[in-house]
PDB file of C-alpha atoms and ligand atoms in Angstrom:
ATOM      1  CA  UNK A   1      75.198 102.676  78.036  1.00 92.00           C
ATOM      2  CA  UNK A   2      76.853 100.246  74.757  1.00 98.00           C
ATOM      3  CA  UNK A   3      80.765 100.399  75.380  1.00 98.00           C
ATOM      4  CA  UNK A   4      83.464 100.608  72.613  1.00 98.00           C
ATOM      5  CA  UNK A   5      86.986 102.045  72.297  1.00 98.00           C
ATOM      6  CA  UNK A   6      90.267 102.411  70.564  1.00 98.00           C
ATOM      7  CA  UNK A   7      93.474 100.948  72.086  1.00 98.00           C
ATOM      8  CA  UNK A   8      96.841 101.650  70.832  1.00 97.00           C
ATOM      9  CA  UNK A   9     100.309 102.842  72.092  1.00 97.00           C
ATOM     10  CA  UNK A  10     100.519 105.868  71.394  1.00 95.00           C
ATOM     11  CA  UNK A  11      96.423 106.938  71.368  1.00 96.00           C
ATOM     12  CA  UNK A  12      96.715 110.228  72.771  1.00 94.00           C
ATOM     13  CA  UNK A  13      96.193 111.910  69.320  1.00 92.00           C
ATOM     14  CA  UNK A  14      93.513 109.190  68.209  1.00 96.00           C
ATOM     15  CA  UNK A  15      90.560 110.543  66.011  1.00 97.00           C
ATOM     16  CA  UNK A  16      88.376 107.433  66.446  1.00 98.00           C
ATOM     17  CA  UNK A  17      86.418 108.795  69.723  1.00 98.00           C
ATOM     18  CA  UNK A  18      85.412 112.084  67.898  1.00 98.00           C
ATOM     19  CA  UNK A  19      84.591 110.030  64.538  1.00 98.00           C
ATOM     20  CA  UNK A  20      82.486 107.365  66.427  1.00 98.00           C
ATOM     21  CA  UNK A  21      80.846 109.928  68.741  1.00 98.00           C
ATOM     22  CA  UNK A  22      79.817 112.037  65.211  1.00 98.00           C
ATOM     23  CA  UNK A  23      78.748 108.976  63.938  1.00 98.00           C
ATOM     24  CA  UNK A  24      76.330 108.076  66.545  1.00 98.00           C
ATOM     25  CA  UNK A  25      74.959 111.455  66.824  1.00 98.00           C
ATOM     26  CA  UNK A  26      74.389 111.682  63.025  1.00 98.00           C
ATOM     27  CA  UNK A  27      72.800 108.264  62.980  1.00 98.00           C
ATOM     28  CA  UNK A  28      70.397 108.513  66.446  1.00 98.00           C
ATOM     29  CA  UNK A  29      72.230 105.833  68.289  1.00 97.00           C
ATOM     30  CA  UNK A  30      73.643 105.415  72.059  1.00 98.00           C
ATOM     31  CA  UNK A  31      77.029 104.477  72.601  1.00 98.00           C
ATOM     32  CA  UNK A  32      80.394 105.586  74.236  1.00 98.00           C
ATOM     33  CA  UNK A  33      83.359 105.195  72.568  1.00 98.00           C
ATOM     34  CA  UNK A  34      86.637 105.924  74.643  1.00 98.00           C
ATOM     35  CA  UNK A  35      90.363 105.413  73.608  1.00 98.00           C
ATOM     36  CA  UNK A  36      92.561 103.401  75.990  1.00 98.00           C
ATOM     37  CA  UNK A  37      96.568 103.623  76.177  1.00 98.00           C
ATOM     38  CA  UNK A  38      97.728  99.825  76.270  1.00 98.00           C
ATOM     39  CA  UNK A  39     101.140  99.052  77.494  1.00 97.00           C
ATOM     40  CA  UNK A  40     103.388  97.066  75.182  1.00 97.00           C
ATOM     41  CA  UNK A  41     103.067  94.117  77.197  1.00 97.00           C
ATOM     42  CA  UNK A  42      99.548  94.341  78.522  1.00 98.00           C
ATOM     43  CA  UNK A  43      97.450  93.586  75.284  1.00 98.00           C
ATOM     44  CA  UNK A  44      95.492  90.310  76.033  1.00 97.00           C
ATOM     45  CA  UNK A  45      94.865  91.390  80.217  1.00 98.00           C
ATOM     46  CA  UNK A  46      93.567  94.814  78.641  1.00 98.00           C
ATOM     47  CA  UNK A  47      90.864  92.926  76.301  1.00 98.00           C
ATOM     48  CA  UNK A  48      89.973  90.995  78.849  1.00 97.00           C
ATOM     49  CA  UNK A  49      89.814  93.958  81.738  1.00 98.00           C
ATOM     50  CA  UNK A  50      87.666  95.810  78.415  1.00 98.00           C
ATOM     51  CA  UNK A  51      85.249  92.727  78.228  1.00 97.00           C
ATOM     52  CA  UNK A  52      84.864  92.604  81.949  1.00 97.00           C
ATOM     53  CA  UNK A  53      83.379  95.824  81.828  1.00 97.00           C
ATOM     54  CA  UNK A  54      81.105  94.929  79.004  1.00 97.00           C
ATOM     55  CA  UNK A  55      82.788  96.268  76.160  1.00 98.00           C
ATOM     56  CA  UNK A  56      81.110  95.447  72.853  1.00 98.00           C
ATOM     57  CA  UNK A  57      83.730  96.372  70.436  1.00 98.00           C
ATOM     58  CA  UNK A  58      87.268  97.930  69.791  1.00 98.00           C
ATOM     59  CA  UNK A  59      89.361  99.310  67.268  1.00 98.00           C
ATOM     60  CA  UNK A  60      92.775  98.406  67.313  1.00 97.00           C
ATOM     61  CA  UNK A  61      95.818 100.253  66.030  1.00 95.00           C
ATOM     62  CA  UNK A  62      99.641 100.148  66.568  1.00 90.00           C
ATOM     63  CA  UNK A  63     101.468  98.376  67.579  1.00 95.00           C
ATOM     64  CA  UNK A  64      98.569  95.729  68.294  1.00 96.00           C
ATOM     65  CA  UNK A  65      96.706  94.820  65.202  1.00 96.00           C
ATOM     66  CA  UNK A  66      98.888  91.412  64.664  1.00 96.00           C
ATOM     67  CA  UNK A  67      98.142  90.803  68.083  1.00 96.00           C
ATOM     68  CA  UNK A  68      94.618  91.270  67.702  1.00 97.00           C
ATOM     69  CA  UNK A  69      94.259  88.972  64.955  1.00 96.00           C
ATOM     70  CA  UNK A  70      95.828  86.120  66.725  1.00 95.00           C
ATOM     71  CA  UNK A  71      94.107  86.660  70.085  1.00 95.00           C
ATOM     72  CA  UNK A  72      90.727  86.361  68.007  1.00 97.00           C
ATOM     73  CA  UNK A  73      88.617  83.415  68.643  1.00 97.00           C
ATOM     74  CA  UNK A  74      87.232  83.582  65.286  1.00 98.00           C
ATOM     75  CA  UNK A  75      88.575  85.851  62.203  1.00 98.00           C
ATOM     76  CA  UNK A  76      87.029  87.093  59.578  1.00 97.00           C
ATOM     77  CA  UNK A  77      88.588  86.075  55.637  1.00 95.00           C
ATOM     78  CA  UNK A  78      90.126  89.297  55.056  1.00 96.00           C
ATOM     79  CA  UNK A  79      91.869  89.689  58.464  1.00 97.00           C
ATOM     80  CA  UNK A  80      93.051  86.490  58.045  1.00 96.00           C
ATOM     81  CA  UNK A  81      94.610  87.472  54.636  1.00 95.00           C
ATOM     82  CA  UNK A  82      95.836  90.328  56.162  1.00 96.00           C
ATOM     83  CA  UNK A  83      97.211  88.497  59.008  1.00 95.00           C
ATOM     84  CA  UNK A  84      95.987  91.665  61.425  1.00 95.00           C
ATOM     85  CA  UNK A  85      93.095  93.014  62.511  1.00 97.00           C
ATOM     86  CA  UNK A  86      91.950  96.883  63.523  1.00 97.00           C
ATOM     87  CA  UNK A  87      88.772  95.631  64.856  1.00 98.00           C
ATOM     88  CA  UNK A  88      87.447  93.296  67.473  1.00 98.00           C
ATOM     89  CA  UNK A  89      83.971  92.621  68.288  1.00 98.00           C
ATOM     90  CA  UNK A  90      82.994  90.776  71.663  1.00 98.00           C
ATOM     91  CA  UNK A  91      79.979  88.638  71.474  1.00 96.00           C
ATOM     92  CA  UNK A  92      78.535  85.936  73.885  1.00 94.00           C
ATOM     93  CA  UNK A  93      82.588  85.116  75.109  1.00 94.00           C
ATOM     94  CA  UNK A  94      83.951  84.775  71.534  1.00 97.00           C
ATOM     95  CA  UNK A  95      85.992  87.423  70.377  1.00 98.00           C
ATOM     96  CA  UNK A  96      85.765  88.243  66.522  1.00 98.00           C
ATOM     97  CA  UNK A  97      88.818  89.986  64.702  1.00 98.00           C
ATOM     98  CA  UNK A  98      88.225  91.562  61.195  1.00 98.00           C
ATOM     99  CA  UNK A  99      89.809  94.318  59.619  1.00 98.00           C
ATOM    100  CA  UNK A 100      87.822  97.238  57.742  1.00 98.00           C
ATOM    101  CA  UNK A 101      91.557  99.163  56.711  1.00 98.00           C
ATOM    102  CA  UNK A 102      91.242  97.718  53.303  1.00 98.00           C
ATOM    103  CA  UNK A 103      87.406  98.789  52.636  1.00 98.00           C
ATOM    104  CA  UNK A 104      88.135 101.878  54.197  1.00 98.00           C
ATOM    105  CA  UNK A 105      90.943 102.976  51.480  1.00 98.00           C
ATOM    106  CA  UNK A 106      88.820 101.351  48.613  1.00 98.00           C
ATOM    107  CA  UNK A 107      85.515 103.459  49.702  1.00 98.00           C
ATOM    108  CA  UNK A 108      87.762 106.481  50.419  1.00 98.00           C
ATOM    109  CA  UNK A 109      88.996 106.507  46.633  1.00 98.00           C
ATOM    110  CA  UNK A 110      85.480 105.707  45.728  1.00 98.00           C
ATOM    111  CA  UNK A 111      83.450 108.211  47.205  1.00 96.00           C
ATOM    112  CA  UNK A 112      86.458 110.463  48.344  1.00 96.00           C
ATOM    113  CA  UNK A 113      88.584 111.031  45.240  1.00 97.00           C
ATOM    114  CA  UNK A 114      85.731 109.577  43.041  1.00 97.00           C
ATOM    115  CA  UNK A 115      87.684 106.855  41.364  1.00 97.00           C
ATOM    116  CA  UNK A 116      86.016 103.576  40.137  1.00 97.00           C
ATOM    117  CA  UNK A 117      89.419 101.201  40.648  1.00 98.00           C
ATOM    118  CA  UNK A 118      87.926  98.651  38.327  1.00 98.00           C
ATOM    119  CA  UNK A 119      90.313  98.042  35.100  1.00 98.00           C
ATOM    120  CA  UNK A 120      92.732 100.170  36.279  1.00 98.00           C
ATOM    121  CA  UNK A 121      96.707  99.759  36.729  1.00 98.00           C
ATOM    122  CA  UNK A 122      97.723 100.229  40.940  1.00 98.00           C
ATOM    123  CA  UNK A 123     100.949 100.844  42.464  1.00 98.00           C
ATOM    124  CA  UNK A 124     101.291  99.952  45.912  1.00 98.00           C
ATOM    125  CA  UNK A 125     104.368 101.073  47.142  1.00 98.00           C
ATOM    126  CA  UNK A 126     105.554  99.216  50.774  1.00 97.00           C
ATOM    127  CA  UNK A 127     105.177  95.310  51.437  1.00 97.00           C
ATOM    128  CA  UNK A 128     104.714  95.718  55.189  1.00 94.00           C
ATOM    129  CA  UNK A 129     101.571  95.635  57.518  1.00 92.00           C
ATOM    130  CA  UNK A 130      99.923  98.497  55.820  1.00 95.00           C
ATOM    131  CA  UNK A 131     100.030  96.910  52.541  1.00 97.00           C
ATOM    132  CA  UNK A 132      99.210  93.347  54.003  1.00 96.00           C
ATOM    133  CA  UNK A 133      95.962  95.257  55.476  1.00 96.00           C
ATOM    134  CA  UNK A 134      94.808  96.711  52.167  1.00 98.00           C
ATOM    135  CA  UNK A 135      95.897  94.052  49.076  1.00 98.00           C
ATOM    136  CA  UNK A 136      92.756  91.882  49.736  1.00 98.00           C
ATOM    137  CA  UNK A 137      90.145  94.563  49.304  1.00 98.00           C
ATOM    138  CA  UNK A 138      91.898  96.079  46.193  1.00 98.00           C
ATOM    139  CA  UNK A 139      92.457  92.924  44.452  1.00 98.00           C
ATOM    140  CA  UNK A 140      88.337  92.638  45.200  1.00 98.00           C
ATOM    141  CA  UNK A 141      87.849  95.873  43.496  1.00 98.00           C
ATOM    142  CA  UNK A 142      88.971  94.422  40.309  1.00 98.00           C
ATOM    143  CA  UNK A 143      91.604  96.681  38.937  1.00 98.00           C
ATOM    144  CA  UNK A 144      93.298  94.974  35.753  1.00 98.00           C
ATOM    145  CA  UNK A 145      97.039  94.907  37.774  1.00 98.00           C
ATOM    146  CA  UNK A 146      98.207  95.401  41.151  1.00 98.00           C
ATOM    147  CA  UNK A 147     102.285  96.001  41.267  1.00 98.00           C
ATOM    148  CA  UNK A 148     103.623  95.844  44.852  1.00 98.00           C
ATOM    149  CA  UNK A 149     106.912  97.429  45.201  1.00 98.00           C
ATOM    150  CA  UNK A 150     108.988  97.090  47.887  1.00 98.00           C
ATOM    151  CA  UNK A 151     112.605  98.156  48.794  1.00 97.00           C
ATOM    152  CA  UNK A 152     113.212  94.566  49.917  1.00 97.00           C
ATOM    153  CA  UNK A 153     111.520  92.324  46.906  1.00 97.00           C
ATOM    154  CA  UNK A 154     111.291  88.876  48.739  1.00 98.00           C
ATOM    155  CA  UNK A 155     108.768  90.512  51.004  1.00 98.00           C
ATOM    156  CA  UNK A 156     106.445  91.766  48.121  1.00 98.00           C
ATOM    157  CA  UNK A 157     106.934  88.160  47.012  1.00 98.00           C
ATOM    158  CA  UNK A 158     105.910  86.492  49.976  1.00 97.00           C
ATOM    159  CA  UNK A 159     102.898  89.264  49.821  1.00 97.00           C
ATOM    160  CA  UNK A 160     102.093  88.874  46.452  1.00 98.00           C
ATOM    161  CA  UNK A 161     102.343  84.800  46.809  1.00 98.00           C
ATOM    162  CA  UNK A 162      99.667  84.886  49.776  1.00 97.00           C
ATOM    163  CA  UNK A 163      96.978  87.113  47.657  1.00 98.00           C
ATOM    164  CA  UNK A 164      97.812  85.025  44.316  1.00 98.00           C
ATOM    165  CA  UNK A 165      94.235  82.678  44.283  1.00 98.00           C
ATOM    166  CA  UNK A 166      92.252  85.885  45.289  1.00 98.00           C
ATOM    167  CA  UNK A 167      94.012  87.673  42.369  1.00 98.00           C
ATOM    168  CA  UNK A 168      92.867  84.792  39.982  1.00 98.00           C
ATOM    169  CA  UNK A 169      89.824  84.781  40.948  1.00 98.00           C
ATOM    170  CA  UNK A 170      89.452  88.443  40.228  1.00 98.00           C
ATOM    171  CA  UNK A 171      91.607  88.483  37.313  1.00 98.00           C
ATOM    172  CA  UNK A 172      93.705  90.791  38.593  1.00 98.00           C
ATOM    173  CA  UNK A 173      97.336  90.417  37.531  1.00 98.00           C
ATOM    174  CA  UNK A 174      99.316  90.822  40.382  1.00 98.00           C
ATOM    175  CA  UNK A 175     103.307  91.578  40.544  1.00 98.00           C
ATOM    176  CA  UNK A 176     105.875  91.720  43.037  1.00 98.00           C
ATOM    177  CA  UNK A 177     108.754  94.217  41.979  1.00 98.00           C
ATOM    178  CA  UNK A 178     111.627  96.211  43.531  1.00 98.00           C
ATOM    179  CA  UNK A 179     111.419 100.132  43.642  1.00 97.00           C
ATOM    180  CA  UNK A 180     113.326 100.940  40.920  1.00 96.00           C
ATOM    181  CA  UNK A 181     112.803 100.366  37.120  1.00 96.00           C
ATOM    182  CA  UNK A 182     108.722 100.021  37.224  1.00 97.00           C
ATOM    183  CA  UNK A 183     107.518  99.439  33.795  1.00 90.00           C
ATOM    184  CA  UNK A 184     105.313 102.384  32.501  1.00 94.00           C
ATOM    185  CA  UNK A 185     102.843 104.690  34.333  1.00 98.00           C
ATOM    186  CA  UNK A 186      99.559 103.964  36.909  1.00 98.00           C
ATOM    187  CA  UNK A 187      96.502 105.576  37.233  1.00 98.00           C
ATOM    188  CA  UNK A 188      96.516 104.935  40.820  1.00 98.00           C
ATOM    189  CA  UNK A 189      99.636 104.977  43.088  1.00 98.00           C
ATOM    190  CA  UNK A 190      99.660 103.820  47.065  1.00 98.00           C
ATOM    191  CA  UNK A 191     102.044 104.782  49.485  1.00 97.00           C
ATOM    192  CA  UNK A 192     101.834 102.497  52.422  1.00 97.00           C
ATOM    193  CA  UNK A 193     105.432 102.565  53.172  1.00 95.00           C
ATOM    194  CA  UNK A 194     106.765 104.066  56.624  1.00 89.00           C
ATOM    195  CA  UNK A 195     109.550 106.148  54.938  1.00 82.00           C
ATOM    196  CA  UNK A 196     108.598 109.799  55.603  1.00 81.00           C
ATOM    197  CA  UNK A 197     108.618 108.443  59.413  1.00 82.00           C
ATOM    198  CA  UNK A 198     112.154 107.689  59.244  1.00 79.00           C
ATOM    199  CA  UNK A 199     112.731 111.261  57.248  1.00 77.00           C
ATOM    200  CA  UNK A 200     113.477 109.274  53.965  1.00 84.00           C
ATOM    201  CA  UNK A 201     111.518 111.051  50.483  1.00 88.00           C
ATOM    202  CA  UNK A 202     109.273 108.987  48.274  1.00 94.00           C
ATOM    203  CA  UNK A 203     111.062 106.309  47.449  1.00 94.00           C
ATOM    204  CA  UNK A 204     109.826 105.683  43.718  1.00 97.00           C
ATOM    205  CA  UNK A 205     110.353 107.774  40.762  1.00 96.00           C
ATOM    206  CA  UNK A 206     107.762 110.371  39.656  1.00 97.00           C
ATOM    207  CA  UNK A 207     107.740 108.827  36.397  1.00 96.00           C
ATOM    208  CA  UNK A 208     105.164 105.806  37.612  1.00 98.00           C
ATOM    209  CA  UNK A 209     102.679 108.893  37.568  1.00 98.00           C
ATOM    210  CA  UNK A 210     100.428 108.844  34.815  1.00 96.00           C
ATOM    211  CA  UNK A 211      99.344 112.417  33.638  1.00 93.00           C
ATOM    212  CA  UNK A 212      96.322 112.973  36.314  1.00 94.00           C
ATOM    213  CA  UNK A 213      96.789 110.004  37.956  1.00 98.00           C
ATOM    214  CA  UNK A 214      95.609 109.464  41.792  1.00 98.00           C
ATOM    215  CA  UNK A 215      98.228 109.775  44.358  1.00 97.00           C
ATOM    216  CA  UNK A 216      97.399 107.904  47.635  1.00 97.00           C
ATOM    217  CA  UNK A 217      98.944 108.433  50.891  1.00 97.00           C
ATOM    218  CA  UNK A 218      97.737 105.523  53.551  1.00 96.00           C
ATOM    219  CA  UNK A 219      98.832 108.409  56.672  1.00 95.00           C
ATOM    220  CA  UNK A 220      97.637 112.132  57.075  1.00 94.00           C
ATOM    221  CA  UNK A 221      99.003 114.901  58.612  1.00 91.00           C
ATOM    222  CA  UNK A 222     102.722 115.869  58.533  1.00 91.00           C
ATOM    223  CA  UNK A 223     103.442 112.174  58.194  1.00 92.00           C
ATOM    224  CA  UNK A 224     101.992 112.404  54.480  1.00 94.00           C
ATOM    225  CA  UNK A 225     102.890 115.845  53.326  1.00 93.00           C
ATOM    226  CA  UNK A 226     106.128 114.722  51.543  1.00 94.00           C
ATOM    227  CA  UNK A 227     104.179 112.254  49.331  1.00 96.00           C
ATOM    228  CA  UNK A 228     101.265 114.666  48.643  1.00 95.00           C
ATOM    229  CA  UNK A 229     104.384 117.720  47.268  1.00 95.00           C
ATOM    230  CA  UNK A 230     105.275 115.349  45.377  1.00 96.00           C
ATOM    231  CA  UNK A 231     102.374 114.122  43.764  1.00 96.00           C
ATOM    232  CA  UNK A 232     101.623 117.824  43.344  1.00 96.00           C
ATOM    233  CA  UNK A 233     105.132 118.259  41.529  1.00 96.00           C
ATOM    234  CA  UNK A 234     104.379 115.307  39.098  1.00 96.00           C
ATOM    235  CA  UNK A 235     100.809 116.965  38.451  1.00 95.00           C
ATOM    236  CA  UNK A 236      98.689 114.199  39.931  1.00 97.00           C
ATOM    237  CA  UNK A 237      95.653 114.487  41.994  1.00 97.00           C
ATOM    238  CA  UNK A 238      97.171 113.990  45.533  1.00 97.00           C
ATOM    239  CA  UNK A 239      94.728 112.721  48.453  1.00 97.00           C
ATOM    240  CA  UNK A 240      96.058 111.888  52.097  1.00 96.00           C
ATOM    241  CA  UNK A 241      94.518 108.652  54.038  1.00 97.00           C
ATOM    242  CA  UNK A 242      92.229 111.245  56.226  1.00 97.00           C
ATOM    243  CA  UNK A 243      89.548 109.642  54.279  1.00 98.00           C
ATOM    244  CA  UNK A 244      90.491 106.050  55.188  1.00 98.00           C
ATOM    245  CA  UNK A 245      90.307 106.415  58.590  1.00 98.00           C
ATOM    246  CA  UNK A 246      87.107 107.874  58.524  1.00 98.00           C
ATOM    247  CA  UNK A 247      86.026 105.066  55.833  1.00 98.00           C
ATOM    248  CA  UNK A 248      87.136 101.842  58.055  1.00 98.00           C
ATOM    249  CA  UNK A 249      85.569 103.615  61.037  1.00 98.00           C
ATOM    250  CA  UNK A 250      82.361 103.663  59.287  1.00 98.00           C
ATOM    251  CA  UNK A 251      82.478  99.896  58.240  1.00 98.00           C
ATOM    252  CA  UNK A 252      83.651  98.869  61.568  1.00 98.00           C
ATOM    253  CA  UNK A 253      79.985 101.278  62.854  1.00 98.00           C
ATOM    254  CA  UNK A 254      77.930  99.800  60.110  1.00 98.00           C
ATOM    255  CA  UNK A 255      79.059  95.903  61.634  1.00 98.00           C
ATOM    256  CA  UNK A 256      78.922  97.010  65.077  1.00 98.00           C
ATOM    257  CA  UNK A 257      75.144  99.061  64.803  1.00 98.00           C
ATOM    258  CA  UNK A 258      73.887  98.018  61.742  1.00 98.00           C
ATOM    259  CA  UNK A 259      73.807 101.212  60.251  1.00 98.00           C
ATOM    260  CA  UNK A 260      76.137 103.015  57.882  1.00 98.00           C
ATOM    261  CA  UNK A 261      76.823 106.241  58.862  1.00 98.00           C
ATOM    262  CA  UNK A 262      77.430 109.337  56.545  1.00 98.00           C
ATOM    263  CA  UNK A 263      81.310 109.019  56.009  1.00 98.00           C
ATOM    264  CA  UNK A 264      82.497 111.771  53.899  1.00 96.00           C
ATOM    265  CA  UNK A 265      80.315 114.363  55.222  1.00 98.00           C
ATOM    266  CA  UNK A 266      81.952 113.646  59.121  1.00 98.00           C
ATOM    267  CA  UNK A 267      85.450 113.751  57.031  1.00 98.00           C
ATOM    268  CA  UNK A 268      84.650 116.791  55.525  1.00 97.00           C
ATOM    269  CA  UNK A 269      83.963 117.868  58.987  1.00 98.00           C
ATOM    270  CA  UNK A 270      86.677 116.494  60.620  1.00 98.00           C
ATOM    271  CA  UNK A 271      89.279 117.950  58.080  1.00 96.00           C
ATOM    272  CA  UNK A 272      87.796 121.684  58.883  1.00 96.00           C
ATOM    273  CA  UNK A 273      88.157 120.921  62.543  1.00 95.00           C
ATOM    274  CA  UNK A 274      91.579 119.943  61.916  1.00 93.00           C
ATOM    275  CA  UNK A 275      92.216 122.998  59.664  1.00 87.00           C
ATOM    276  CA  UNK A 276      91.132 125.562  62.682  1.00 83.00           C
ATOM    277  CA  UNK A 277      93.158 123.711  64.876  1.00 71.00           C
ATOM    278  CA  UNK A 278      96.444 123.973  62.813  1.00 61.00           C
TER     279      UNK A 278
HETATM  280  P1  ATR B   1     103.656  98.989  58.434  1.00 79.09           P
HETATM  281  O1  ATR B   1     102.979  98.363  59.333  1.00 79.09           O
HETATM  282  O2  ATR B   1     103.898 100.868  58.969  1.00 79.09           O
HETATM  283  O3  ATR B   1     103.295  98.560  57.079  1.00 79.09           O
HETATM  284  P2  ATR B   1     106.306  97.998  58.427  1.00 79.09           P
HETATM  285  O4  ATR B   1     105.552  96.413  58.904  1.00 79.09           O
HETATM  286  O5  ATR B   1     107.785  98.075  59.518  1.00 79.09           O
HETATM  287  O6  ATR B   1     105.321  99.115  59.012  1.00 79.09           O
HETATM  288  O7  ATR B   1     106.603  98.184  57.051  1.00 79.09           O
HETATM  289  C1  ATR B   1     107.130  99.482  56.687  1.00 79.09           C
HETATM  290  C2  ATR B   1     107.531  99.401  55.267  1.00 79.09           C
HETATM  291  O8  ATR B   1     107.781 100.681  54.580  1.00 79.09           O
HETATM  292  C3  ATR B   1     107.981  98.447  54.234  1.00 79.09           C
HETATM  293  O9  ATR B   1     107.395  97.854  53.323  1.00 79.09           O
HETATM  294  C4  ATR B   1     109.180  99.117  54.139  1.00 79.09           C
HETATM  295  O10 ATR B   1     110.160  98.635  53.347  1.00 79.09           O
HETATM  296  P3  ATR B   1     111.520  97.238  53.851  1.00 79.09           P
HETATM  297  O11 ATR B   1     110.123  96.142  53.857  1.00 79.09           O
HETATM  298  O12 ATR B   1     111.935  97.070  52.702  1.00 79.09           O
HETATM  299  O13 ATR B   1     111.826  97.420  55.133  1.00 79.09           O
HETATM  300  C5  ATR B   1     108.748 100.245  54.089  1.00 79.09           C
HETATM  301  N1  ATR B   1     110.130 101.649  54.320  1.00 79.09           N
HETATM  302  C6  ATR B   1     110.195 102.051  55.604  1.00 79.09           C
HETATM  303  N2  ATR B   1     111.535 102.584  55.151  1.00 79.09           N
HETATM  304  C7  ATR B   1     112.092 102.962  53.971  1.00 79.09           C
HETATM  305  C8  ATR B   1     112.537 103.639  53.090  1.00 79.09           C
HETATM  306  N3  ATR B   1     113.589 104.548  53.527  1.00 79.09           N
HETATM  307  N4  ATR B   1     112.580 103.510  51.754  1.00 79.09           N
HETATM  308  C9  ATR B   1     111.865 102.582  51.513  1.00 79.09           C
HETATM  309  N5  ATR B   1     110.630 101.713  51.946  1.00 79.09           N
HETATM  310  C10 ATR B   1     110.941 101.751  53.061  1.00 79.09           C
END
């Protein structure tokens, strides 16, 4: 049996095994996808053990995405730019690191929310690992501009600087900003901060939302609820990150198995399942 898994800490509530099992079922693939809780100082040995068992690939979740990129023998351009990896592929003794988080986000905005990002004004809130994972693919979608707004502006500036050449190539204006005093309104506002996990509110003003804007939180479930409520209060179209989770998994599945699974169908099924469980 072809073996895959997700590794993280915590990993108990990961939806990835269910998503990949459903992809396999719908595309007629035979594989086993499990989940492994990894001790914080045990990532490298866990990878070695999985490879020794014949594992072909794994998804990596928090807090190991940076270690995964550093451990790899080969790294994709997008994972290098993100300095983080959410998927490893094991082949002929090599460890290939890639990152499908950003393309997952872009695909969910396109296919799920029905929005073409080209020519739009984007606001990306946050400049930590979550933002770094998606900024490159957002630029490749060729919006008119992306403003990266962060509490500590030096982190936003560093992220913008690292992506400046890519932005120039795609004719996207890329700006770093603080959380206050943002100019004008935005077509799409993406929350990539962990502020809700700390019990804090949405860290930017509702006046950043253009009428009918898409307000997207990269988290899902209770962690996204505050942002979703805020978006609705300001008449924006609210969307959580469950679709991003399914779309990043679909990209990984495509890379591993050579078949694109029906991600938005699986997303609808997962939402129905989660609302039954709630
Ligand atoms: P992740 O990997 O989830 O992105 P991270 O790298 O620790 O986690 O980044 C967390 C992000 O949320 C950062 O942009 C952080 O802002 P700072 O860089 O200024 O720390 C942001 N963040 C966390 N709590 C916040 C709050 N209460 N208000 C505003 N931004 C917050």
